Amino acid sequence: MIIWPLVIELGSFSMTSETPLNELLWFIAGVLLLAGSSTAVLWWNRRARRDPFV
C-alpha cells in the first residue's frame, strides 16, 4: 500500500503564533498575581476570624 503519491507538498510551511511571547508572559504573570492575591486574602481571613463551625 503506497500512500506517498497522495501527499500534497506545501512548500516552505512554518507555524507562527498569533500571540506574541511578550503578551503571553504578561498574561501568565497576571494570572499568578491574581491567584497569589486571592490566596493571601483567603489565608488572612481564615486567620483573622475563628470558624464557628469547628
mmCIF file of N, CA, C and O in Angstrom:
data_model
loop_
_atom_site.group_PDB
_atom_site.id
_atom_site.type_symbol
_atom_site.label_atom_id
_atom_site.label_comp_id
_atom_site.label_asym_id
_atom_site.label_seq_id
_atom_site.Cartn_x
_atom_site.Cartn_y
_atom_site.Cartn_z
ATOM 1 N N MET A 1 0.858 -1.186 0.000
ATOM 2 C CA MET A 1 0.000 0.000 0.000
ATOM 3 C C MET A 1 0.891 1.232 0.000
ATOM 4 O O MET A 1 1.612 1.492 0.953
ATOM 5 N N ILE A 2 0.836 1.996 -1.047
ATOM 6 C CA ILE A 2 1.679 3.179 -1.181
ATOM 7 C C ILE A 2 0.814 4.424 -0.980
ATOM 8 O O ILE A 2 -0.129 4.665 -1.729
ATOM 9 N N ILE A 3 1.158 5.201 0.051
ATOM 10 C CA ILE A 3 0.396 6.422 0.364
ATOM 11 C C ILE A 3 1.126 7.669 -0.135
ATOM 12 O O ILE A 3 0.537 8.709 -0.305
ATOM 13 N N TRP A 4 2.424 7.569 -0.368
ATOM 14 C CA TRP A 4 3.248 8.728 -0.695
ATOM 15 C C TRP A 4 2.715 9.549 -1.874
ATOM 16 O O TRP A 4 2.736 10.781 -1.823
ATOM 17 N N PRO A 5 2.185 8.988 -2.967
ATOM 18 C CA PRO A 5 1.684 9.822 -4.071
ATOM 19 C C PRO A 5 0.460 10.668 -3.693
ATOM 20 O O PRO A 5 0.151 11.637 -4.375
ATOM 21 N N LEU A 6 -0.206 10.334 -2.582
ATOM 22 C CA LEU A 6 -1.383 11.099 -2.185
ATOM 23 C C LEU A 6 -1.038 12.312 -1.333
ATOM 24 O O LEU A 6 -1.905 13.105 -1.002
ATOM 25 N N VAL A 7 0.236 12.455 -0.969
ATOM 26 C CA VAL A 7 0.651 13.557 -0.099
ATOM 27 C C VAL A 7 0.781 14.829 -0.926
ATOM 28 O O VAL A 7 1.344 14.833 -2.014
ATOM 29 N N ILE A 8 0.264 15.944 -0.401
ATOM 30 C CA ILE A 8 0.349 17.241 -1.081
ATOM 31 C C ILE A 8 1.534 18.005 -0.505
ATOM 32 O O ILE A 8 1.660 18.158 0.712
ATOM 33 N N GLU A 9 2.381 18.500 -1.356
ATOM 34 C CA GLU A 9 3.547 19.267 -0.916
ATOM 35 C C GLU A 9 3.110 20.703 -0.619
ATOM 36 O O GLU A 9 2.498 21.363 -1.461
ATOM 37 N N LEU A 10 3.417 21.173 0.588
ATOM 38 C CA LEU A 10 3.011 22.517 0.999
ATOM 39 C C LEU A 10 4.101 23.561 0.796
ATOM 40 O O LEU A 10 3.875 24.735 1.016
ATOM 41 N N GLY A 11 5.263 23.164 0.401
ATOM 42 C CA GLY A 11 6.343 24.123 0.207
ATOM 43 C C GLY A 11 7.007 24.457 1.541
ATOM 44 O O GLY A 11 7.147 23.615 2.409
ATOM 45 N N SER A 12 7.422 25.691 1.703
ATOM 46 C CA SER A 12 8.075 26.102 2.955
ATOM 47 C C SER A 12 6.990 26.450 3.973
ATOM 48 O O SER A 12 6.518 27.579 4.056
ATOM 49 N N PHE A 13 6.575 25.452 4.696
ATOM 50 C CA PHE A 13 5.494 25.610 5.674
ATOM 51 C C PHE A 13 6.100 25.871 7.043
ATOM 52 O O PHE A 13 6.987 25.155 7.490
ATOM 53 N N SER A 14 5.639 26.922 7.693
ATOM 54 C CA SER A 14 6.095 27.206 9.056
ATOM 55 C C SER A 14 4.920 27.720 9.867
ATOM 56 O O SER A 14 4.045 28.401 9.336
ATOM 57 N N MET A 15 4.913 27.368 11.142
ATOM 58 C CA MET A 15 3.836 27.807 12.023
ATOM 59 C C MET A 15 4.297 29.027 12.805
ATOM 60 O O MET A 15 5.361 29.018 13.413
ATOM 61 N N THR A 16 3.503 30.069 12.761
ATOM 62 C CA THR A 16 3.803 31.259 13.553
ATOM 63 C C THR A 16 2.644 31.518 14.501
ATOM 64 O O THR A 16 1.485 31.302 14.156
ATOM 65 N N SER A 17 2.950 31.992 15.674
ATOM 66 C CA SER A 17 1.924 32.241 16.673
ATOM 67 C C SER A 17 1.306 33.616 16.447
ATOM 68 O O SER A 17 1.996 34.578 16.110
ATOM 69 N N GLU A 18 0.005 33.713 16.637
ATOM 70 C CA GLU A 18 -0.675 34.995 16.531
ATOM 71 C C GLU A 18 -0.439 35.844 17.772
ATOM 72 O O GLU A 18 -0.509 37.059 17.725
ATOM 73 N N THR A 19 -0.197 35.193 18.917
ATOM 74 C CA THR A 19 0.030 35.908 20.170
ATOM 75 C C THR A 19 1.532 36.014 20.411
ATOM 76 O O THR A 19 2.214 35.003 20.491
ATOM 77 N N PRO A 20 2.038 37.247 20.533
ATOM 78 C CA PRO A 20 3.466 37.389 20.812
ATOM 79 C C PRO A 20 3.816 36.822 22.191
ATOM 80 O O PRO A 20 2.977 36.767 23.097
ATOM 81 N N LEU A 21 5.052 36.381 22.328
ATOM 82 C CA LEU A 21 5.513 35.794 23.583
ATOM 83 C C LEU A 21 5.411 36.799 24.723
ATOM 84 O O LEU A 21 5.097 36.420 25.856
ATOM 85 N N ASN A 22 5.620 38.073 24.440
ATOM 86 C CA ASN A 22 5.549 39.107 25.462
ATOM 87 C C ASN A 22 4.157 39.167 26.094
ATOM 88 O O ASN A 22 4.021 39.239 27.320
ATOM 89 N N GLU A 23 3.122 39.129 25.264
ATOM 90 C CA GLU A 23 1.753 39.182 25.789
ATOM 91 C C GLU A 23 1.407 37.913 26.561
ATOM 92 O O GLU A 23 0.693 37.973 27.556
ATOM 93 N N LEU A 24 1.904 36.783 26.117
ATOM 94 C CA LEU A 24 1.663 35.528 26.815
ATOM 95 C C LEU A 24 2.306 35.553 28.204
ATOM 96 O O LEU A 24 1.706 35.115 29.188
ATOM 97 N N LEU A 25 3.516 36.104 28.301
ATOM 98 C CA LEU A 25 4.184 36.210 29.600
ATOM 99 C C LEU A 25 3.444 37.163 30.527
ATOM 100 O O LEU A 25 3.323 36.910 31.725
ATOM 101 N N TRP A 26 2.931 38.275 30.006
ATOM 102 C CA TRP A 26 2.145 39.199 30.836
ATOM 103 C C TRP A 26 0.862 38.532 31.331
ATOM 104 O O TRP A 26 0.424 38.755 32.458
ATOM 105 N N PHE A 27 0.220 37.722 30.476
ATOM 106 C CA PHE A 27 -0.990 37.011 30.875
ATOM 107 C C PHE A 27 -0.694 36.034 32.009
ATOM 108 O O PHE A 27 -1.426 35.965 32.997
ATOM 109 N N ILE A 28 0.392 35.265 31.865
ATOM 110 C CA ILE A 28 0.756 34.305 32.909
ATOM 111 C C ILE A 28 1.092 35.029 34.209
ATOM 112 O O ILE A 28 0.689 34.600 35.295
ATOM 113 N N ALA A 29 1.802 36.158 34.107
ATOM 114 C CA ALA A 29 2.130 36.937 35.303
ATOM 115 C C ALA A 29 0.863 37.466 35.967
ATOM 116 O O ALA A 29 0.744 37.470 37.202
ATOM 117 N N GLY A 30 -0.118 37.907 35.187
ATOM 118 C CA GLY A 30 -1.372 38.391 35.739
ATOM 119 C C GLY A 30 -2.168 37.303 36.429
ATOM 120 O O GLY A 30 -2.743 37.514 37.502
ATOM 121 N N VAL A 31 -2.194 36.126 35.819
ATOM 122 C CA VAL A 31 -2.904 35.000 36.441
ATOM 123 C C VAL A 31 -2.236 34.615 37.757
ATOM 124 O O VAL A 31 -2.909 34.360 38.759
ATOM 125 N N LEU A 32 -0.903 34.577 37.768
ATOM 126 C CA LEU A 32 -0.187 34.255 39.010
ATOM 127 C C LEU A 32 -0.410 35.324 40.076
ATOM 128 O O LEU A 32 -0.564 34.997 41.259
ATOM 129 N N LEU A 33 -0.450 36.587 39.677
ATOM 130 C CA LEU A 33 -0.714 37.668 40.624
ATOM 131 C C LEU A 33 -2.121 37.559 41.208
ATOM 132 O O LEU A 33 -2.319 37.705 42.425
ATOM 133 N N LEU A 34 -3.103 37.277 40.365
ATOM 134 C CA LEU A 34 -4.476 37.114 40.851
ATOM 135 C C LEU A 34 -4.598 35.910 41.786
ATOM 136 O O LEU A 34 -5.247 35.992 42.836
ATOM 137 N N ALA A 35 -3.995 34.800 41.411
ATOM 138 C CA ALA A 35 -4.061 33.604 42.253
ATOM 139 C C ALA A 35 -3.351 33.839 43.581
ATOM 140 O O ALA A 35 -3.845 33.440 44.645
ATOM 141 N N GLY A 36 -2.210 34.503 43.537
ATOM 142 C CA GLY A 36 -1.468 34.781 44.768
ATOM 143 C C GLY A 36 -2.200 35.725 45.689
ATOM 144 O O GLY A 36 -2.254 35.511 46.905
ATOM 145 N N SER A 37 -2.788 36.781 45.132
ATOM 146 C CA SER A 37 -3.516 37.730 45.983
ATOM 147 C C SER A 37 -4.789 37.097 46.545
ATOM 148 O O SER A 37 -5.153 37.349 47.698
ATOM 149 N N SER A 38 -5.462 36.262 45.764
ATOM 150 C CA SER A 38 -6.654 35.577 46.278
ATOM 151 C C SER A 38 -6.280 34.625 47.408
ATOM 152 O O SER A 38 -6.978 34.552 48.426
ATOM 153 N N THR A 39 -5.174 33.906 47.244
ATOM 154 C CA THR A 39 -4.721 33.007 48.292
ATOM 155 C C THR A 39 -4.358 33.776 49.551
ATOM 156 O O THR A 39 -4.687 33.353 50.664
ATOM 157 N N ALA A 40 -3.707 34.920 49.388
ATOM 158 C CA ALA A 40 -3.324 35.735 50.549
ATOM 159 C C ALA A 40 -4.557 36.261 51.283
ATOM 160 O O ALA A 40 -4.605 36.253 52.518
ATOM 161 N N VAL A 41 -5.556 36.714 50.551
ATOM 162 C CA VAL A 41 -6.781 37.232 51.180
ATOM 163 C C VAL A 41 -7.512 36.113 51.919
ATOM 164 O O VAL A 41 -7.968 36.298 53.056
ATOM 165 N N LEU A 42 -7.632 34.938 51.296
ATOM 166 C CA LEU A 42 -8.295 33.822 51.968
ATOM 167 C C LEU A 42 -7.531 33.384 53.212
ATOM 168 O O LEU A 42 -8.128 33.087 54.248
ATOM 169 N N TRP A 43 -6.208 33.349 53.122
ATOM 170 C CA TRP A 43 -5.389 32.978 54.274
ATOM 171 C C TRP A 43 -5.547 34.001 55.396
ATOM 172 O O TRP A 43 -5.679 33.654 56.561
ATOM 173 N N TRP A 44 -5.554 35.297 55.055
ATOM 174 C CA TRP A 44 -5.685 36.360 56.056
ATOM 175 C C TRP A 44 -7.062 36.294 56.732
ATOM 176 O O TRP A 44 -7.176 36.443 57.949
ATOM 177 N N ASN A 45 -8.115 36.087 55.954
ATOM 178 C CA ASN A 45 -9.456 35.997 56.529
ATOM 179 C C ASN A 45 -9.604 34.772 57.426
ATOM 180 O O ASN A 45 -10.296 34.822 58.439
ATOM 181 N N ARG A 46 -8.981 33.674 57.081
ATOM 182 C CA ARG A 46 -9.061 32.473 57.898
ATOM 183 C C ARG A 46 -8.363 32.677 59.240
ATOM 184 O O ARG A 46 -8.823 32.207 60.270
ATOM 185 N N ARG A 47 -7.245 33.401 59.226
ATOM 186 C CA ARG A 47 -6.508 33.632 60.460
ATOM 187 C C ARG A 47 -7.171 34.713 61.318
ATOM 188 O O ARG A 47 -7.042 34.704 62.533
ATOM 189 N N ALA A 48 -7.859 35.648 60.694
ATOM 190 C CA ALA A 48 -8.414 36.784 61.421
ATOM 191 C C ALA A 48 -9.660 36.398 62.233
ATOM 192 O O ALA A 48 -9.949 36.999 63.251
ATOM 193 N N ARG A 49 -10.397 35.416 61.794
ATOM 194 C CA ARG A 49 -11.655 35.070 62.444
ATOM 195 C C ARG A 49 -11.742 33.574 62.642
ATOM 196 O O ARG A 49 -11.493 32.812 61.725
ATOM 197 N N ARG A 50 -12.068 33.141 63.828
ATOM 198 C CA ARG A 50 -12.237 31.720 64.089
ATOM 199 C C ARG A 50 -13.504 31.205 63.418
ATOM 200 O O ARG A 50 -14.510 31.912 63.365
ATOM 201 N N ASP A 51 -13.457 30.004 62.932
ATOM 202 C CA ASP A 51 -14.613 29.401 62.289
ATOM 203 C C ASP A 51 -15.563 28.892 63.385
ATOM 204 O O ASP A 51 -15.187 28.086 64.206
ATOM 205 N N PRO A 52 -16.836 29.381 63.412
ATOM 206 C CA PRO A 52 -17.753 28.977 64.465
ATOM 207 C C PRO A 52 -18.214 27.516 64.325
ATOM 208 O O PRO A 52 -18.771 26.961 65.253
ATOM 209 N N PHE A 53 -17.981 26.901 63.183
ATOM 210 C CA PHE A 53 -18.478 25.548 62.957
ATOM 211 C C PHE A 53 -17.424 24.481 63.255
ATOM 212 O O PHE A 53 -17.665 23.304 63.026
ATOM 213 N N VAL A 54 -16.255 24.887 63.736
ATOM 214 C CA VAL A 54 -15.206 23.900 64.037
ATOM 215 C C VAL A 54 -15.425 23.356 65.436
ATOM 216 O O VAL A 54 -15.703 24.024 66.352
#
